[in-house]
């Protein structure tokens, strides 16, 4: 069989983000720029990275399809490591209530919020969930996302949670983008368990986790650790049980109040702790000492008009920070990578370099895949993006604009 070979040459910048693990603190500033760079790809894998001269000296260019990237920057594909992209129904009414000044929690207490989407998702067909999810993944690919994490959590019962995860498994095959699945059965307390959050956790551990594990539907288990939802103790109990079933822990931590979610994530050596708007100084210190990635979601803070997570301080304290969209139908109906980067740089005071690291190698670490994606290193998947401009610095600078000209997934080019 003929090998598929692709050469991208004369890129004004090849931004490698080189590495095989999350970058912490100051390491996040090093994005590894090669000027007049080239990348050679064979059968979907990176086989050479260097200056155009170096790469041309070790390959026979005639064997390759060639992309001339003069005046353009080449980066690793983006990893959106926190989304809820499989759901049914929309909550545009609630959005207008929020604009009027109602709080997220007060809307939840009125039966809105996650339970609203739960009802629509329970009533939805597999096909409807899949088709809507498919469209959202294509939108993401246009903005340079090559791997996405998706969570269940809108079923809050066995059958619908399984259906959401199965939809993601099918989309992983149907769409070039890679989908990493997370079981988030503990996203909210379903109406059947109102006032009985402990019993609901018991139910998930006894009835749902074993089936999710048996059918190999999720890599991670996540929990909404929040006042009035699931306590630190309940979260710990669930995540420890999930680990027994082979699912690694993730947490929605310290989003609305400072509850100790960051501390719990560090204690459990969770793959990531996400949101962290209200993370305490101690929580940030513990994260910095741990291998847990601090995943920040500035589009949600923007959408809810909440203060942003302390991204600058977290990096200065030595944390590994990732950025993700949090796409969901309630608190953040957006997966706009351009806007995410702008918010992270302008309001959380990340540098352009840190934002790039946060969306590539650190995003990959936040889904446990830093060994195979997230950087332009030999042996990794050829997941990359070509920008219309000569420098990665245009990403925050060209505010809110999609400057991705091509998304390259497993060595194949999309959106030419
Ligand atoms: Zn979330």
Tab-separated table of N, CA, C and O in Angstrom, residues 112 177 259 292 333 362 369 372:
chain	number	residue	atom	x	y	z
A	112	UNK	N	-35.003	25.516	36.309
A	112	UNK	CA	-34.288	25.759	35.060
A	112	UNK	C	-32.951	25.050	35.118
A	112	UNK	O	-32.796	24.053	35.815
A	177	UNK	N	-12.330	14.645	14.077
A	177	UNK	CA	-11.959	15.061	15.427
A	177	UNK	C	-11.973	13.851	16.377
A	177	UNK	O	-12.834	12.994	16.257
A	259	UNK	N	-15.105	25.913	47.918
A	259	UNK	CA	-15.562	24.780	48.722
A	259	UNK	C	-14.420	23.819	49.065
A	259	UNK	O	-14.591	22.934	49.890
A	292	UNK	N	-2.076	17.784	38.751
A	292	UNK	CA	-3.415	18.095	38.252
A	292	UNK	C	-3.381	19.372	37.407
A	292	UNK	O	-2.826	20.380	37.831
A	333	UNK	N	-23.032	28.941	25.954
A	333	UNK	CA	-23.349	28.338	24.662
A	333	UNK	C	-22.390	28.876	23.607
A	333	UNK	O	-22.763	29.630	22.722
A	362	UNK	N	-1.004	21.454	27.150
A	362	UNK	CA	-1.684	21.339	28.452
A	362	UNK	C	-3.121	20.850	28.301
A	362	UNK	O	-3.639	20.146	29.168
A	369	UNK	N	-3.644	12.732	27.244
A	369	UNK	CA	-3.065	12.300	25.962
A	369	UNK	C	-1.808	13.076	25.563
A	369	UNK	O	-1.488	13.172	24.367
A	372	UNK	N	0.622	11.581	23.002
A	372	UNK	CA	0.328	11.333	21.580
A	372	UNK	C	-0.143	12.557	20.795
A	372	UNK	O	-0.107	12.546	19.571
